[in-house]
Structures are given as C-alpha cells and as structure tokens.
Short mmCIF file of C-alpha atoms in Angstrom, two decimals:
data_model
loop_
_atom_site.label_atom_id
_atom_site.label_comp_id
_atom_site.label_asym_id
_atom_site.label_seq_id
_atom_site.Cartn_x
_atom_site.Cartn_y
_atom_site.Cartn_z
CA UNK A 1 -29.92 68.30 -54.39
CA UNK A 2 -26.44 68.01 -52.87
CA UNK A 3 -24.93 70.91 -50.91
CA UNK A 4 -21.58 71.33 -49.18
CA UNK A 5 -20.72 73.80 -46.43
CA UNK A 6 -18.47 74.31 -43.44
CA UNK A 7 -20.07 74.60 -40.00
CA UNK A 8 -17.70 75.52 -37.14
CA UNK A 9 -14.72 73.87 -38.92
CA UNK A 10 -16.73 70.73 -39.80
CA UNK A 11 -17.29 69.82 -43.45
CA UNK A 12 -20.99 69.06 -44.01
CA UNK A 13 -22.30 67.46 -47.20
CA UNK A 14 -26.08 67.23 -47.27
CA UNK A 15 -28.56 65.60 -49.63
CA UNK A 16 -32.28 66.16 -50.24
CA UNK A 17 -34.02 63.56 -52.44
CA UNK A 18 -37.68 62.84 -53.15
CA UNK A 19 -39.20 59.93 -55.04
CA UNK A 20 -40.44 56.37 -54.78
CA UNK A 21 -39.23 53.97 -52.09
CA UNK A 22 -38.75 50.28 -52.77
CA UNK A 23 -38.48 48.04 -49.68
CA UNK A 24 -36.05 45.12 -49.45
CA UNK A 25 -36.56 42.47 -50.76
CA UNK A 26 -37.68 44.29 -53.89
CA UNK A 27 -41.35 45.08 -53.68
CA UNK A 28 -43.66 47.50 -55.40
CA UNK A 29 -42.41 51.10 -55.39
CA UNK A 30 -44.16 53.38 -52.89
CA UNK A 31 -44.31 56.94 -54.24
CA UNK A 32 -44.16 60.09 -52.15
CA UNK A 33 -41.08 59.50 -49.98
CA UNK A 34 -38.21 61.85 -49.15
CA UNK A 35 -34.71 61.59 -47.68
CA UNK A 36 -32.65 64.26 -45.94
CA UNK A 37 -29.13 63.09 -45.19
CA UNK A 38 -25.82 64.60 -44.10
CA UNK A 39 -22.22 63.46 -43.77
CA UNK A 40 -20.27 65.45 -41.20
CA UNK A 41 -16.47 65.25 -41.50
CA UNK A 42 -14.26 66.32 -38.63
CA UNK A 43 -12.06 65.06 -35.80
CA UNK A 44 -13.24 61.61 -34.77
CA UNK A 45 -15.70 61.45 -37.69
CA UNK A 46 -17.31 61.01 -40.11
CA UNK A 47 -20.85 61.02 -38.72
CA UNK A 48 -24.01 60.29 -40.70
CA UNK A 49 -27.46 61.76 -40.04
CA UNK A 50 -30.68 61.08 -41.94
CA UNK A 51 -34.41 61.68 -41.90
CA UNK A 52 -36.51 59.39 -44.11
CA UNK A 53 -40.25 59.02 -44.55
CA UNK A 54 -43.33 60.31 -46.35
CA UNK A 55 -42.70 63.66 -48.07
CA UNK A 56 -45.07 65.62 -45.81
CA UNK A 57 -43.48 64.21 -42.64
CA UNK A 58 -39.94 64.94 -43.81
CA UNK A 59 -40.94 68.42 -45.02
CA UNK A 60 -42.20 69.17 -41.49
CA UNK A 61 -38.84 68.01 -40.06
CA UNK A 62 -36.59 69.88 -42.52
CA UNK A 63 -36.19 73.09 -40.49
CA UNK A 64 -35.26 71.07 -37.39
CA UNK A 65 -32.78 68.96 -39.38
CA UNK A 66 -31.16 72.14 -40.76
CA UNK A 67 -31.03 73.63 -37.24
CA UNK A 68 -29.18 70.55 -35.98
CA UNK A 69 -26.66 70.85 -38.83
CA UNK A 70 -26.17 74.58 -38.15
CA UNK A 71 -25.51 73.88 -34.46
CA UNK A 72 -22.73 71.33 -34.97
CA UNK A 73 -19.43 71.90 -33.17
CA UNK A 74 -16.28 69.81 -33.01
CA UNK A 75 -15.22 68.71 -29.53
CA UNK A 76 -11.96 67.02 -28.68
#
C-alpha cells in the first residue's frame, strides 16, 4: 500500500509491502518478509527511511515507525 500525506509542511510518501525476499545474488525466495519505507520531501531533502525484516518483527515496529513520521519537522 502506498500513502501520501503532509506532515508539518513535509511531503511524506510511505509504502507497506509484504512478501518473499530474495537475497543478492539471486537465491531461493524467503517468504514472510515485510518492508515499511518512506520518502520525506522538504528543504534539504529528500530523506529515505525504511524498516525491513520478518513480518512479525516489522509489525511490532510499525507503530514506532508511524510515530517517527508523525513527528517530522523541517528545520532550516
């Protein structure tokens, strides 16, 4: 799922994906992984944040990740 929002005048595009992970060089797919990512656009940006790992681990971190995004502020 992709969402877009504005947080304190910063444009935030976030992504939540779940599925199989394939390491480089290509190996066997490992099911049960998840990615939370965000691109923050503002003065001096963009900035990129991500959380990646097993689905249960990332699910436990989702509220904290969302709290970080909600707390963003642009500083000059």
